[in-house]
XYZ file of C-alpha atoms in Angstrom:
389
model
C 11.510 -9.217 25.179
C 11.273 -11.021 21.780
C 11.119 -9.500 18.675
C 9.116 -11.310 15.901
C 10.962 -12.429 12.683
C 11.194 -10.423 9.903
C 9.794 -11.448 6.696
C 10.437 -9.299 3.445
C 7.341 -9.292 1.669
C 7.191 -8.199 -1.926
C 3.667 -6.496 -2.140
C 2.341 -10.166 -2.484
C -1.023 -11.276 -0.021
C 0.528 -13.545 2.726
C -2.872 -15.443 2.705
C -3.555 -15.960 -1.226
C -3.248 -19.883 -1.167
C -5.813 -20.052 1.702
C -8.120 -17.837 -1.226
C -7.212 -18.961 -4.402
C -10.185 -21.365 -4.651
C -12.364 -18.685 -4.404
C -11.511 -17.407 -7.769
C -14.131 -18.562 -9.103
C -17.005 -16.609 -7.033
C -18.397 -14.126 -9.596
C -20.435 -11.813 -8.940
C -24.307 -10.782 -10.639
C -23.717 -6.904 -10.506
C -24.008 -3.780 -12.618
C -21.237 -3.437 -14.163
C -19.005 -0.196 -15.776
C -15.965 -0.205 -17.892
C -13.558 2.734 -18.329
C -13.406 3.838 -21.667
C -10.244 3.519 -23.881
C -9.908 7.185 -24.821
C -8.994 7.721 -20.954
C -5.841 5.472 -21.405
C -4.719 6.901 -24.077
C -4.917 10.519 -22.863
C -3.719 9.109 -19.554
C -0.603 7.277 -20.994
C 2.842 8.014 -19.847
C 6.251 6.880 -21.119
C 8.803 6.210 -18.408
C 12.248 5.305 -20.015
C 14.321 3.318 -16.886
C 17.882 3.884 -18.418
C 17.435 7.080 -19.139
C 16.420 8.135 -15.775
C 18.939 9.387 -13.007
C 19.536 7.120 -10.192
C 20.541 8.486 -7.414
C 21.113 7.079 -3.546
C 18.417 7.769 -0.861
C 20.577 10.164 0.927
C 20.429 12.231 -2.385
C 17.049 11.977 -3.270
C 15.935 13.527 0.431
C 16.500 16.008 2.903
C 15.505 17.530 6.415
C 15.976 13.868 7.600
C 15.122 12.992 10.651
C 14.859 9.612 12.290
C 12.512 8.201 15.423
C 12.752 4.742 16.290
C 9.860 3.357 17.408
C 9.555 1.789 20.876
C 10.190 -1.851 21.574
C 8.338 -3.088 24.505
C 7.405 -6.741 25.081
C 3.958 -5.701 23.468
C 5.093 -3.357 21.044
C 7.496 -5.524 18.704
C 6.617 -5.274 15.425
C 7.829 -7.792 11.882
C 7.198 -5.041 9.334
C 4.730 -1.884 8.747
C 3.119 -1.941 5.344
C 0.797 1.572 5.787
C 0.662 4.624 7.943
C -2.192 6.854 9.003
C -1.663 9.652 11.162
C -4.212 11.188 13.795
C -4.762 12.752 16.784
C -1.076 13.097 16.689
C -0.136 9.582 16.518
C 0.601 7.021 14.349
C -1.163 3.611 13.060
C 1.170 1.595 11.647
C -0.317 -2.091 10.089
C 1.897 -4.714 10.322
C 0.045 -7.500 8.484
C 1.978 -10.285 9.187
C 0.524 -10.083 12.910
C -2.617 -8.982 11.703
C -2.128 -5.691 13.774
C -2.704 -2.032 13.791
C 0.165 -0.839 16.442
C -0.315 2.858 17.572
C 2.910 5.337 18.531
C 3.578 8.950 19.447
C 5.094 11.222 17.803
C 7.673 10.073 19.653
C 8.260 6.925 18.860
C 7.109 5.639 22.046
C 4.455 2.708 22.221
C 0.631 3.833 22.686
C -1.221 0.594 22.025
C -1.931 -2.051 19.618
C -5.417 -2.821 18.294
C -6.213 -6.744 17.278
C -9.291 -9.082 17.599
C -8.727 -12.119 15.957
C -10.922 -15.503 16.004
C -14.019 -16.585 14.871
C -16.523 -14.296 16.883
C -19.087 -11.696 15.905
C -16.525 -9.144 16.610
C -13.117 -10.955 15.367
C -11.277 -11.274 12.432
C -9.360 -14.067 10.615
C -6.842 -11.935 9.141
C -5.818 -7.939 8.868
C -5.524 -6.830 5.792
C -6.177 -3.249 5.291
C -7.598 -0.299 8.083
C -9.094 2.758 7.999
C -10.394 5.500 9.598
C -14.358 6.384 9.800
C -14.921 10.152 9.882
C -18.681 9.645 10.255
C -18.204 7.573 13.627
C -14.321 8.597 15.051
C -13.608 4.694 14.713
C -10.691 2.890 12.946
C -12.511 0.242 10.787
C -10.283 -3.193 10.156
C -10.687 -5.390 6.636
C -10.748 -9.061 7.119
C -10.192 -10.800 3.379
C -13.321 -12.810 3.933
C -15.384 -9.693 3.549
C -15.991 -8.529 6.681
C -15.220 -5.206 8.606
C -14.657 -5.006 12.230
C -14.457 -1.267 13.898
C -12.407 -0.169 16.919
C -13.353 2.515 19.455
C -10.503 3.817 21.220
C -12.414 5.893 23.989
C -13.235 2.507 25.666
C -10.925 -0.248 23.498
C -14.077 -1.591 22.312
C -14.871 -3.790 18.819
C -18.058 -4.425 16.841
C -18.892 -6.217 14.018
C -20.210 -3.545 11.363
C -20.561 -5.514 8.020
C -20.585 -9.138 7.078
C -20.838 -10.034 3.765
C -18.755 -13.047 3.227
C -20.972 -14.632 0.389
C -21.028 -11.386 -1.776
C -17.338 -9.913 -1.737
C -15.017 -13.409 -0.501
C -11.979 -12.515 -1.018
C -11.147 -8.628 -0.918
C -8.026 -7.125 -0.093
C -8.624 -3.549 -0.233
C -11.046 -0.929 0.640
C -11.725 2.801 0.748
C -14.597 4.634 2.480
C -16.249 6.918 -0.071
C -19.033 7.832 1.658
C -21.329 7.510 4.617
C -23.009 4.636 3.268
C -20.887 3.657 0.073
C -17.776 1.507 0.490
C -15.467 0.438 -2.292
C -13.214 -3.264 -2.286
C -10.424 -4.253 -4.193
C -10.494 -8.289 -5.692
C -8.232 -9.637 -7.625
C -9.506 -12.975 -7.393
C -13.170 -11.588 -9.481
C -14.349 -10.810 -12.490
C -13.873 -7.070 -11.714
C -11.596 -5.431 -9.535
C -13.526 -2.656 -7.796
C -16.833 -3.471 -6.199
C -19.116 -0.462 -4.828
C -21.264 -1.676 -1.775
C -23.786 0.143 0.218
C -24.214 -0.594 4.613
C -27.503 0.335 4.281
C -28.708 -1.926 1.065
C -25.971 -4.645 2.432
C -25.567 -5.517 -0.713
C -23.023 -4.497 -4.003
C -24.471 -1.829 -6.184
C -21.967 -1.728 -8.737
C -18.574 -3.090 -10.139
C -16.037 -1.629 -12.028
C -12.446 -2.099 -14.316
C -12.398 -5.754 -15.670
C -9.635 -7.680 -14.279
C -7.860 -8.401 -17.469
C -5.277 -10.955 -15.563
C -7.933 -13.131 -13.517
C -6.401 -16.354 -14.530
C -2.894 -16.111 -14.634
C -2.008 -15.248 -10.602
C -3.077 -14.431 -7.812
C -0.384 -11.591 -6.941
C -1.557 -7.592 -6.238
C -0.106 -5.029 -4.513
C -0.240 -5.292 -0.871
C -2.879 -1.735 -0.188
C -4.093 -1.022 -3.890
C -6.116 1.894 -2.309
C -4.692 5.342 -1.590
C -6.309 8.710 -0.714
C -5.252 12.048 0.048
C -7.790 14.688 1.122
C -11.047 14.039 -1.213
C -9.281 12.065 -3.980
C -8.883 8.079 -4.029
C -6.426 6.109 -6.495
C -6.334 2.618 -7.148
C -3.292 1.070 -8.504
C -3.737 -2.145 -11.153
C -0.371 -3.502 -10.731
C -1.456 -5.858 -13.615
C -1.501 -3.499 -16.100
C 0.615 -0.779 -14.498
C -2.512 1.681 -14.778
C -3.687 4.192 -11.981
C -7.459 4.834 -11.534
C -9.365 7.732 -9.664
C -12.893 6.945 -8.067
C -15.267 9.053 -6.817
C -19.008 9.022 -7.256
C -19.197 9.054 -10.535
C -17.356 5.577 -10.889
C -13.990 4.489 -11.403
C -11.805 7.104 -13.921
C -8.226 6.192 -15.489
C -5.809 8.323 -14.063
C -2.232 7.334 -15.659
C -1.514 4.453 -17.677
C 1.823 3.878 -17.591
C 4.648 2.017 -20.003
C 8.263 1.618 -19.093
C 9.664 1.400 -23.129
C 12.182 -1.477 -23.258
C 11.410 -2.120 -20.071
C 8.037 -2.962 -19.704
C 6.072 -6.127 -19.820
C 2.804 -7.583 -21.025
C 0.999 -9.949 -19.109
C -1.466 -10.281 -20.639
C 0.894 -11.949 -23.809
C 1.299 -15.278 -21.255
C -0.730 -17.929 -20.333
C -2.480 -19.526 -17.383
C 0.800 -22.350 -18.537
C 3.001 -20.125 -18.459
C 2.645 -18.070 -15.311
C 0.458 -20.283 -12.727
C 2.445 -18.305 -9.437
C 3.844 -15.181 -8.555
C 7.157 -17.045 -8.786
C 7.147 -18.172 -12.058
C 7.037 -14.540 -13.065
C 10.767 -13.410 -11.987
C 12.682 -15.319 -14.520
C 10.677 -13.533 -17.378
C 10.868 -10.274 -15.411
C 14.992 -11.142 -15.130
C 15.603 -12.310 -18.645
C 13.751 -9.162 -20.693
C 15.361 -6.717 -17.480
C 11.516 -5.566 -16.820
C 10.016 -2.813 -14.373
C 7.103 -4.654 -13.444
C 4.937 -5.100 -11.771
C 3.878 -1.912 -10.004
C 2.934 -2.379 -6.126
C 2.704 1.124 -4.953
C 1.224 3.989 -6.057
C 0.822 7.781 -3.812
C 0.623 11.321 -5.553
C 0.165 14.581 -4.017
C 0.481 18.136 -5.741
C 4.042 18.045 -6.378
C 5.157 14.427 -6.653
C 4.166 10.906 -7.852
C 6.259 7.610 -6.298
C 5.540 4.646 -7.979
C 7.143 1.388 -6.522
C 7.996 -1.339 -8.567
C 10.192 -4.352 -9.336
C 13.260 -4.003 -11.783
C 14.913 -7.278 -13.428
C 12.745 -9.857 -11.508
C 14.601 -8.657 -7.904
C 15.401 -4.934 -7.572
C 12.835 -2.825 -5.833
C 12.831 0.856 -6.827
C 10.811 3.853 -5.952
C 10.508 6.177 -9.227
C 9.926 9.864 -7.698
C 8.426 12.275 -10.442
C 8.605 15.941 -9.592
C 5.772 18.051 -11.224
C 7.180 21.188 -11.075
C 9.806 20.711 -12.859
C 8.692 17.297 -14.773
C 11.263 15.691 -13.595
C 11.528 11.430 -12.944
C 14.824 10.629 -10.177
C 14.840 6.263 -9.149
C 16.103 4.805 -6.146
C 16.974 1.490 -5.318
C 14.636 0.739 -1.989
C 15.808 -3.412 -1.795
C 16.833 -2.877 1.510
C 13.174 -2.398 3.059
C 12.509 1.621 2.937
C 9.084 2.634 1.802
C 8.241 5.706 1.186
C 4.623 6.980 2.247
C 3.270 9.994 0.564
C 1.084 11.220 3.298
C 2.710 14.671 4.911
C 3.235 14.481 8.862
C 1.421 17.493 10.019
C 2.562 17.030 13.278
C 6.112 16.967 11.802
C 6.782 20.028 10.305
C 4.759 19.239 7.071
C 7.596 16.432 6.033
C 6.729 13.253 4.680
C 6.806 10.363 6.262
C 8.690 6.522 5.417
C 9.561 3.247 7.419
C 12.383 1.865 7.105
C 11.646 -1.754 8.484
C 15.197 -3.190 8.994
C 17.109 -0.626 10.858
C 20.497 -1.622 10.000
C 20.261 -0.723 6.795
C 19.044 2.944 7.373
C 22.281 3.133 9.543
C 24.158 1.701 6.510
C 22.739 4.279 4.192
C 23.436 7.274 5.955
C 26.190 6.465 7.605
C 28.380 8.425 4.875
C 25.866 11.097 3.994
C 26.020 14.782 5.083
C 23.976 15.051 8.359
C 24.170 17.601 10.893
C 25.070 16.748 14.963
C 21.351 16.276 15.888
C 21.033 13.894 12.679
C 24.197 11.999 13.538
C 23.011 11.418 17.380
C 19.757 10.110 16.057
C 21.151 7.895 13.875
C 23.764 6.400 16.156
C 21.218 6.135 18.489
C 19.494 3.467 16.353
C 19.493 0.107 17.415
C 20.118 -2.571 14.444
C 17.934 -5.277 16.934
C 15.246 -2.631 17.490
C 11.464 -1.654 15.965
C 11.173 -0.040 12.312
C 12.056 3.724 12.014
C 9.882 5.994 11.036
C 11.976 8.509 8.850
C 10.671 12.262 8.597
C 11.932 14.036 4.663
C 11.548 16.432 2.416
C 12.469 15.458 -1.465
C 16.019 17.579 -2.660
């Protein structure tokens, strides 16, 4: 069996060249901005160097580990989101434009992919999602166009097309039985509301402040937990919430000493994603943000520190508390609770070596230790089940 290469992808859209010439396709829409008051009542503080780091095997606990299953159809480069259902999970590994599906187990279920140029097919995988309203998983091609999958009978269908109104999106979140919204960074605005039945966009929302300088956002801007959806601007480090009433600023965060304005550099200046690490380096910045998950108790925000470091900042609300952890090594944390786990959270850790590396000193018990020598370096991604310390 062959295992695909590994690429270690930075929250930056593997297909942005192919769209950057489509930054220029503005849309004719209503149009809402969120007032400033918001940010300001929303704004939050976060001084690095005065935070504790501490090592992953410090920050969690009730560890467990479950390899997932490599099978000559099962081998995956990365996972970039998880969804859990029906006691499974869908892991997205974008670089193969694939949804793969495990047990709890680890072992392999099925992968779901339709690319090509029919009806039913996709270009490119960027983003999935469950429908409630029709038990499908619905797949986000960046051309804006949404394929769904039935799993009763492995079955696809093309569901929307509208490649002239939102070209490119990278992005979405299902707010309703009718009402979708997309994430551009490539437009005037960065949230667009559109409606299946009108087929059309009904409304668009938050300015994109940063349209000019580069075409670099975080790799699933959308999150949602029970009835609440977040979008993260990794531009401006801010945090929205959207429901029906439209698009609402959630946090707006600055890192102090740390942080960095984008908006202070030109199109000159900054033309790539790559000309933005040597600034980043030189003023030792915590930007930009590429992940964003909150639940009741905690916040993780992902970002980059000094142009090369990636660290997860975990904020505890009980106790308003802010812990970072250096995640280089390819561990992202996912703030969605494994039911079928014991209530734990849930991570990937995409290179397995380097789990084995960090734990290989911590405190684990004999079932922990067996499960972690049982990891093989050449294998899948491990899922990793935690609870914070």
């Amino acid at each position: 069996m062959t295992k695909p290469k590994k690429f270690n992808h930075l929250a930056m859209n593997p297909h942005r060249i192919a769209f950057y010439i489509l930054a220029l396709l503005y849309l004719n829409s209503c149009s809402e901005d969120v007032s400033p008051s918001e940010d300001m009542k929303n704004f939050t503080q976060i001084n690095i160097n005065e935070i504790e780091e501490v090592t992953l095997p410090n920050l969690i606990k009730d560890v467990t580990f479950t390899q997932l299953e490599l099978t000559n159809a099962s081998g995956m480069t990365s996972g970039s989101k998880i969804l859990i259902r029906n006691n499974k999970f869908y892991i997205l590994d974008p670089a193969q434009n694939e949804v793969f599906i495990f047990n709890i187990d680890g072992s392999f279920v099925d992968k779901i992919s339709s690319l090509g140029d029919a009806p039913n097919q996709i270009s490119f995988l960027v983003d999935f999602a469950f429908n409630d309203y029709t038990n499908e998983i619905e797949l986000l091609d960046p051309r804006g166009k949404i394929i769904s999958y039935r799993e009763s009978d492995r079955s696809y269908r093309n569901v929307l097309n509208a490649q002239d109104q939102l070209t490119p999106v990278y992005g979405f979140a299902l707010m309703s039985e009718d009402n979708i919204a997309f994430y551009s960074n490539l437009k005037e605005y960065l949230v667009y509301f559109y409606s299946r039945s009108r087929k059309e966009i009904t409304s668009s929302n938050v300015l994109n402040e940063a349209i000019e300088p580069i075409d670099w956002h975080s790799i699933h801007p959308f999150s949602q937990r029970d009835n609440e959806t977040f979008l993260l601007d990794m531009y401006l480090s801010k945090v929205y919430t959207i429901d029906s009433n439209g698009v609402h600023t959630k946090h707006t965060y600055n890192f102090g000493d740390n942080d960095f304005n984008i908006s202070s550099k030109t199109h000159s200046e900054i033309s790539a994603a790559g000309d933005l690490f040597g600034l980043l380096a030189e003023k030792k910045a915590f930007y930009p943000l590429s992940f964003h998950f909150e639940d009741d108790d905690f916040i993780v925000l992902r970002g980059l520190h000094e142009g090369t470091k990636r660290k997860e900042l975990v904020f505890r609300k009980k106790s308003n508390l802010w812990t970072i952890t250096d995640v280089t090594n390819d561990f992202n944390f996912y703030l969605c609770k494994a039911s079928l786990r014991d209530g734990r959270y849930v991570g990937i850790q995409n290179v397995p070596g380097n789990i084995i590396k960090q734990f290989s000193d911590a405190d684990l018990n004999a079932n922990q230790k067996e499960a972690l020598n049982g990891i093989k370096e050449d294998g899948n991604p491990v899922l990793v089940f935690y609870n914070f310390n």
